[in-house]
């Protein structure tokens, strides 16, 4: 039994490291297992370095999304805020795989799909000045067009994230159902 568990944990670890190397800025570079996620960036200067830049967050989110899809799990917001060691990260993946209900529970809030305020107020930052400057038609059209572009970007991003979340939810739910006889 212990041998079986060790093999599963090793398989998870191997896959995590494979995906980790795919998402790193410098694949193959040395890293510290105690805070390995920071090493998605080239030279992290401190722990949680990846959360201090858009580039780091983009890499971290892409890595976590691929882990979630690969292992059919969903990280809670607490998991996302934690800078796990490699060993603890692998153990957390195994925990979530063994308890799909935890992943499904963590998905409830994101699945509600409320639109963030920035989606509404971001384009307003362009629409309002466009309305005020309507006498300057070229400037007003430029501002209005930028607002429409921003709104389109937000909606496209929102739709894509929503679709990915629904697909992952379906996969987790299907994986947690007992086999039909």
PDB file of C-alpha atoms in Angstrom:
ATOM      1  CA  UNK A   1       0.000   0.000   0.000  1.00  0.00           C
ATOM      2  CA  UNK A   2       2.783   2.442   0.924  1.00  0.00           C
ATOM      3  CA  UNK A   3       4.637   1.494  -2.261  1.00  0.00           C
ATOM      4  CA  UNK A   4       1.515   2.240  -4.332  1.00  0.00           C
ATOM      5  CA  UNK A   5       1.048   5.641  -2.654  1.00  0.00           C
ATOM      6  CA  UNK A   6       4.717   6.467  -3.206  1.00  0.00           C
ATOM      7  CA  UNK A   7       4.414   5.630  -6.924  1.00  0.00           C
ATOM      8  CA  UNK A   8       1.332   7.849  -7.285  1.00  0.00           C
ATOM      9  CA  UNK A   9       3.041  10.733  -5.508  1.00  0.00           C
ATOM     10  CA  UNK A  10       6.123  10.278  -7.706  1.00  0.00           C
ATOM     11  CA  UNK A  11       3.983  10.286 -10.863  1.00  0.00           C
ATOM     12  CA  UNK A  12       2.269  13.501  -9.734  1.00  0.00           C
ATOM     13  CA  UNK A  13       5.638  15.061  -8.895  1.00  0.00           C
ATOM     14  CA  UNK A  14       7.096  14.090 -12.283  1.00  0.00           C
ATOM     15  CA  UNK A  15       4.132  15.608 -14.134  1.00  0.00           C
ATOM     16  CA  UNK A  16       4.228  18.780 -12.008  1.00  0.00           C
ATOM     17  CA  UNK A  17       7.929  19.215 -12.769  1.00  0.00           C
ATOM     18  CA  UNK A  18       7.340  18.606 -16.476  1.00  0.00           C
ATOM     19  CA  UNK A  19       4.659  21.302 -16.583  1.00  0.00           C
ATOM     20  CA  UNK A  20       6.752  23.578 -14.341  1.00  0.00           C
ATOM     21  CA  UNK A  21       9.633  23.416 -16.827  1.00  0.00           C
ATOM     22  CA  UNK A  22       7.254  24.218 -19.704  1.00  0.00           C
ATOM     23  CA  UNK A  23       6.095  27.407 -17.984  1.00  0.00           C
ATOM     24  CA  UNK A  24       9.458  28.658 -16.721  1.00  0.00           C
ATOM     25  CA  UNK A  25      11.175  31.661 -18.176  1.00  0.00           C
ATOM     26  CA  UNK A  26      14.432  29.691 -18.076  1.00  0.00           C
ATOM     27  CA  UNK A  27      13.722  25.956 -18.323  1.00  0.00           C
ATOM     28  CA  UNK A  28      16.355  23.754 -16.738  1.00  0.00           C
ATOM     29  CA  UNK A  29      17.758  26.444 -14.424  1.00  0.00           C
ATOM     30  CA  UNK A  30      18.308  25.491 -10.784  1.00  0.00           C
ATOM     31  CA  UNK A  31      15.480  26.190  -8.350  1.00  0.00           C
ATOM     32  CA  UNK A  32      14.750  25.925  -4.645  1.00  0.00           C
ATOM     33  CA  UNK A  33      12.070  23.305  -3.927  1.00  0.00           C
ATOM     34  CA  UNK A  34      10.967  25.152  -0.778  1.00  0.00           C
ATOM     35  CA  UNK A  35       9.450  27.931  -2.935  1.00  0.00           C
ATOM     36  CA  UNK A  36       9.682  26.502  -6.427  1.00  0.00           C
ATOM     37  CA  UNK A  37       6.810  28.558  -7.868  1.00  0.00           C
ATOM     38  CA  UNK A  38       8.961  31.695  -7.618  1.00  0.00           C
ATOM     39  CA  UNK A  39      11.343  30.081 -10.079  1.00  0.00           C
ATOM     40  CA  UNK A  40       8.837  30.422 -12.888  1.00  0.00           C
ATOM     41  CA  UNK A  41      10.713  33.728 -13.221  1.00  0.00           C
ATOM     42  CA  UNK A  42      14.403  33.948 -14.135  1.00  0.00           C
ATOM     43  CA  UNK A  43      15.916  35.338 -10.909  1.00  0.00           C
ATOM     44  CA  UNK A  44      13.370  35.705  -8.145  1.00  0.00           C
ATOM     45  CA  UNK A  45      14.753  38.194  -5.637  1.00  0.00           C
ATOM     46  CA  UNK A  46      12.374  37.166  -2.831  1.00  0.00           C
ATOM     47  CA  UNK A  47       9.682  34.676  -1.911  1.00  0.00           C
ATOM     48  CA  UNK A  48       6.365  35.300  -3.723  1.00  0.00           C
ATOM     49  CA  UNK A  49       8.298  37.162  -6.421  1.00  0.00           C
ATOM     50  CA  UNK A  50       5.916  35.908  -9.100  1.00  0.00           C
ATOM     51  CA  UNK A  51       3.002  37.803  -7.521  1.00  0.00           C
ATOM     52  CA  UNK A  52       4.794  41.157  -7.807  1.00  0.00           C
ATOM     53  CA  UNK A  53       4.643  41.478 -11.594  1.00  0.00           C
ATOM     54  CA  UNK A  54       2.144  40.923 -14.375  1.00  0.00           C
ATOM     55  CA  UNK A  55       4.668  38.701 -16.141  1.00  0.00           C
ATOM     56  CA  UNK A  56       5.033  36.516 -13.035  1.00  0.00           C
ATOM     57  CA  UNK A  57       1.293  36.333 -12.413  1.00  0.00           C
ATOM     58  CA  UNK A  58       0.674  35.408 -16.046  1.00  0.00           C
ATOM     59  CA  UNK A  59       3.158  32.527 -15.817  1.00  0.00           C
ATOM     60  CA  UNK A  60       1.850  31.404 -12.428  1.00  0.00           C
ATOM     61  CA  UNK A  61      -1.790  31.446 -13.536  1.00  0.00           C
ATOM     62  CA  UNK A  62      -1.008  29.595 -16.764  1.00  0.00           C
ATOM     63  CA  UNK A  63       0.923  26.963 -14.783  1.00  0.00           C
ATOM     64  CA  UNK A  64      -1.861  26.536 -12.212  1.00  0.00           C
ATOM     65  CA  UNK A  65      -4.523  26.374 -14.919  1.00  0.00           C
ATOM     66  CA  UNK A  66      -2.634  23.631 -16.710  1.00  0.00           C
ATOM     67  CA  UNK A  67      -2.146  21.734 -13.420  1.00  0.00           C
ATOM     68  CA  UNK A  68      -5.885  22.009 -12.706  1.00  0.00           C
ATOM     69  CA  UNK A  69      -6.772  20.710 -16.174  1.00  0.00           C
ATOM     70  CA  UNK A  70      -4.179  17.941 -16.097  1.00  0.00           C
ATOM     71  CA  UNK A  71      -5.178  16.591 -12.689  1.00  0.00           C
ATOM     72  CA  UNK A  72      -8.900  17.524 -12.848  1.00  0.00           C
ATOM     73  CA  UNK A  73      -8.753  19.593  -9.654  1.00  0.00           C
ATOM     74  CA  UNK A  74      -9.534  23.185  -8.717  1.00  0.00           C
ATOM     75  CA  UNK A  75      -7.409  25.255  -6.359  1.00  0.00           C
ATOM     76  CA  UNK A  76      -9.256  27.301  -3.749  1.00  0.00           C
ATOM     77  CA  UNK A  77      -8.433  30.971  -3.292  1.00  0.00           C
ATOM     78  CA  UNK A  78      -6.415  29.964  -0.209  1.00  0.00           C
ATOM     79  CA  UNK A  79      -4.407  27.537  -2.361  1.00  0.00           C
ATOM     80  CA  UNK A  80      -3.805  30.298  -4.899  1.00  0.00           C
ATOM     81  CA  UNK A  81      -2.493  32.603  -2.179  1.00  0.00           C
ATOM     82  CA  UNK A  82      -0.116  29.997  -0.749  1.00  0.00           C
ATOM     83  CA  UNK A  83       3.440  29.648  -2.002  1.00  0.00           C
ATOM     84  CA  UNK A  84       3.782  25.891  -1.565  1.00  0.00           C
ATOM     85  CA  UNK A  85       6.983  23.929  -1.488  1.00  0.00           C
ATOM     86  CA  UNK A  86       7.189  21.340  -4.262  1.00  0.00           C
ATOM     87  CA  UNK A  87       6.504  18.508  -1.809  1.00  0.00           C
ATOM     88  CA  UNK A  88       3.468  20.244  -0.294  1.00  0.00           C
ATOM     89  CA  UNK A  89       2.162  21.250  -3.750  1.00  0.00           C
ATOM     90  CA  UNK A  90       2.284  17.620  -4.886  1.00  0.00           C
ATOM     91  CA  UNK A  91       0.573  16.520  -1.662  1.00  0.00           C
ATOM     92  CA  UNK A  92      -2.145  19.165  -2.156  1.00  0.00           C
ATOM     93  CA  UNK A  93      -2.795  17.917  -5.688  1.00  0.00           C
ATOM     94  CA  UNK A  94      -3.129  14.354  -4.356  1.00  0.00           C
ATOM     95  CA  UNK A  95      -5.520  15.577  -1.624  1.00  0.00           C
ATOM     96  CA  UNK A  96      -7.713  17.350  -4.168  1.00  0.00           C
ATOM     97  CA  UNK A  97      -7.704  14.340  -6.480  1.00  0.00           C
ATOM     98  CA  UNK A  98      -8.856  12.129  -3.627  1.00  0.00           C
ATOM     99  CA  UNK A  99     -11.592  14.594  -2.667  1.00  0.00           C
ATOM    100  CA  UNK A 100     -13.283  16.011  -5.800  1.00  0.00           C
ATOM    101  CA  UNK A 101     -16.002  17.507  -3.577  1.00  0.00           C
ATOM    102  CA  UNK A 102     -13.407  19.978  -2.256  1.00  0.00           C
ATOM    103  CA  UNK A 103     -12.628  21.140  -5.781  1.00  0.00           C
ATOM    104  CA  UNK A 104     -16.310  21.408  -6.649  1.00  0.00           C
ATOM    105  CA  UNK A 105     -16.975  23.404  -3.463  1.00  0.00           C
ATOM    106  CA  UNK A 106     -14.119  25.781  -4.304  1.00  0.00           C
ATOM    107  CA  UNK A 107     -15.649  26.304  -7.749  1.00  0.00           C
ATOM    108  CA  UNK A 108     -19.033  27.497  -6.463  1.00  0.00           C
ATOM    109  CA  UNK A 109     -18.172  31.183  -6.177  1.00  0.00           C
ATOM    110  CA  UNK A 110     -16.301  31.458  -9.504  1.00  0.00           C
ATOM    111  CA  UNK A 111     -19.121  29.511 -11.207  1.00  0.00           C
ATOM    112  CA  UNK A 112     -21.672  32.120 -10.116  1.00  0.00           C
ATOM    113  CA  UNK A 113     -20.144  34.216 -12.847  1.00  0.00           C
ATOM    114  CA  UNK A 114     -20.646  37.726 -11.625  1.00  0.00           C
ATOM    115  CA  UNK A 115     -19.120  40.363 -13.854  1.00  0.00           C
ATOM    116  CA  UNK A 116     -16.364  42.315 -12.164  1.00  0.00           C
ATOM    117  CA  UNK A 117     -16.756  46.072 -11.744  1.00  0.00           C
ATOM    118  CA  UNK A 118     -13.783  46.793 -13.974  1.00  0.00           C
ATOM    119  CA  UNK A 119     -15.691  45.358 -16.936  1.00  0.00           C
ATOM    120  CA  UNK A 120     -18.329  48.043 -16.418  1.00  0.00           C
ATOM    121  CA  UNK A 121     -16.241  50.950 -15.168  1.00  0.00           C
ATOM    122  CA  UNK A 122     -13.178  50.442 -17.387  1.00  0.00           C
ATOM    123  CA  UNK A 123     -14.982  51.333 -20.620  1.00  0.00           C
ATOM    124  CA  UNK A 124     -16.814  54.160 -18.820  1.00  0.00           C
ATOM    125  CA  UNK A 125     -13.411  55.776 -18.340  1.00  0.00           C
ATOM    126  CA  UNK A 126     -13.442  56.213 -22.119  1.00  0.00           C
ATOM    127  CA  UNK A 127     -17.164  56.722 -22.776  1.00  0.00           C
ATOM    128  CA  UNK A 128     -17.630  59.569 -20.312  1.00  0.00           C
ATOM    129  CA  UNK A 129     -14.797  61.737 -21.721  1.00  0.00           C
ATOM    130  CA  UNK A 130     -15.993  60.880 -25.244  1.00  0.00           C
ATOM    131  CA  UNK A 131     -19.426  62.249 -24.346  1.00  0.00           C
ATOM    132  CA  UNK A 132     -17.974  65.360 -22.696  1.00  0.00           C
ATOM    133  CA  UNK A 133     -15.689  65.988 -25.682  1.00  0.00           C
ATOM    134  CA  UNK A 134     -18.357  65.262 -28.298  1.00  0.00           C
ATOM    135  CA  UNK A 135     -17.723  68.686 -29.905  1.00  0.00           C
ATOM    136  CA  UNK A 136     -14.240  67.421 -30.811  1.00  0.00           C
ATOM    137  CA  UNK A 137     -15.539  64.644 -33.018  1.00  0.00           C
ATOM    138  CA  UNK A 138     -12.221  62.984 -33.858  1.00  0.00           C
ATOM    139  CA  UNK A 139     -11.162  62.798 -30.216  1.00  0.00           C
ATOM    140  CA  UNK A 140     -14.629  61.638 -29.137  1.00  0.00           C
ATOM    141  CA  UNK A 141     -14.656  58.882 -31.770  1.00  0.00           C
ATOM    142  CA  UNK A 142     -11.158  57.788 -30.735  1.00  0.00           C
ATOM    143  CA  UNK A 143     -12.137  57.625 -27.051  1.00  0.00           C
ATOM    144  CA  UNK A 144     -15.399  55.826 -27.828  1.00  0.00           C
ATOM    145  CA  UNK A 145     -13.568  53.312 -30.034  1.00  0.00           C
ATOM    146  CA  UNK A 146     -11.014  52.646 -27.271  1.00  0.00           C
ATOM    147  CA  UNK A 147     -13.876  52.080 -24.810  1.00  0.00           C
ATOM    148  CA  UNK A 148     -15.569  49.619 -27.179  1.00  0.00           C
ATOM    149  CA  UNK A 149     -12.246  47.822 -27.696  1.00  0.00           C
ATOM    150  CA  UNK A 150     -11.687  47.564 -23.946  1.00  0.00           C
ATOM    151  CA  UNK A 151     -15.217  46.300 -23.393  1.00  0.00           C
ATOM    152  CA  UNK A 152     -14.712  43.697 -26.145  1.00  0.00           C
ATOM    153  CA  UNK A 153     -11.437  42.585 -24.568  1.00  0.00           C
ATOM    154  CA  UNK A 154     -13.029  42.215 -21.118  1.00  0.00           C
ATOM    155  CA  UNK A 155     -16.031  40.319 -22.460  1.00  0.00           C
ATOM    156  CA  UNK A 156     -13.864  37.995 -24.552  1.00  0.00           C
ATOM    157  CA  UNK A 157     -11.620  37.291 -21.535  1.00  0.00           C
ATOM    158  CA  UNK A 158     -14.652  36.758 -19.279  1.00  0.00           C
ATOM    159  CA  UNK A 159     -16.296  34.378 -21.752  1.00  0.00           C
ATOM    160  CA  UNK A 160     -13.112  32.360 -22.243  1.00  0.00           C
ATOM    161  CA  UNK A 161     -12.520  32.049 -18.494  1.00  0.00           C
ATOM    162  CA  UNK A 162     -16.147  31.108 -17.922  1.00  0.00           C
ATOM    163  CA  UNK A 163     -16.022  28.418 -20.627  1.00  0.00           C
ATOM    164  CA  UNK A 164     -12.775  26.970 -19.208  1.00  0.00           C
ATOM    165  CA  UNK A 165     -14.285  26.911 -15.723  1.00  0.00           C
ATOM    166  CA  UNK A 166     -17.437  25.152 -16.948  1.00  0.00           C
ATOM    167  CA  UNK A 167     -15.389  22.546 -18.813  1.00  0.00           C
ATOM    168  CA  UNK A 168     -13.194  21.876 -15.779  1.00  0.00           C
ATOM    169  CA  UNK A 169     -16.277  21.673 -13.541  1.00  0.00           C
ATOM    170  CA  UNK A 170     -17.814  19.108 -15.896  1.00  0.00           C
ATOM    171  CA  UNK A 171     -14.592  17.052 -16.012  1.00  0.00           C
ATOM    172  CA  UNK A 172     -14.228  17.055 -12.213  1.00  0.00           C
ATOM    173  CA  UNK A 173     -17.877  16.144 -11.750  1.00  0.00           C
ATOM    174  CA  UNK A 174     -17.666  13.314 -14.323  1.00  0.00           C
ATOM    175  CA  UNK A 175     -14.472  12.009 -12.699  1.00  0.00           C
ATOM    176  CA  UNK A 176     -16.067  11.960  -9.256  1.00  0.00           C
ATOM    177  CA  UNK A 177     -19.160  10.013 -10.270  1.00  0.00           C
ATOM    178  CA  UNK A 178     -19.192   6.320  -9.418  1.00  0.00           C
ATOM    179  CA  UNK A 179     -18.690   4.058 -12.416  1.00  0.00           C
ATOM    180  CA  UNK A 180     -21.891   2.796 -14.050  1.00  0.00           C
ATOM    181  CA  UNK A 181     -22.433  -0.933 -13.898  1.00  0.00           C
TER     182      UNK A 181
END
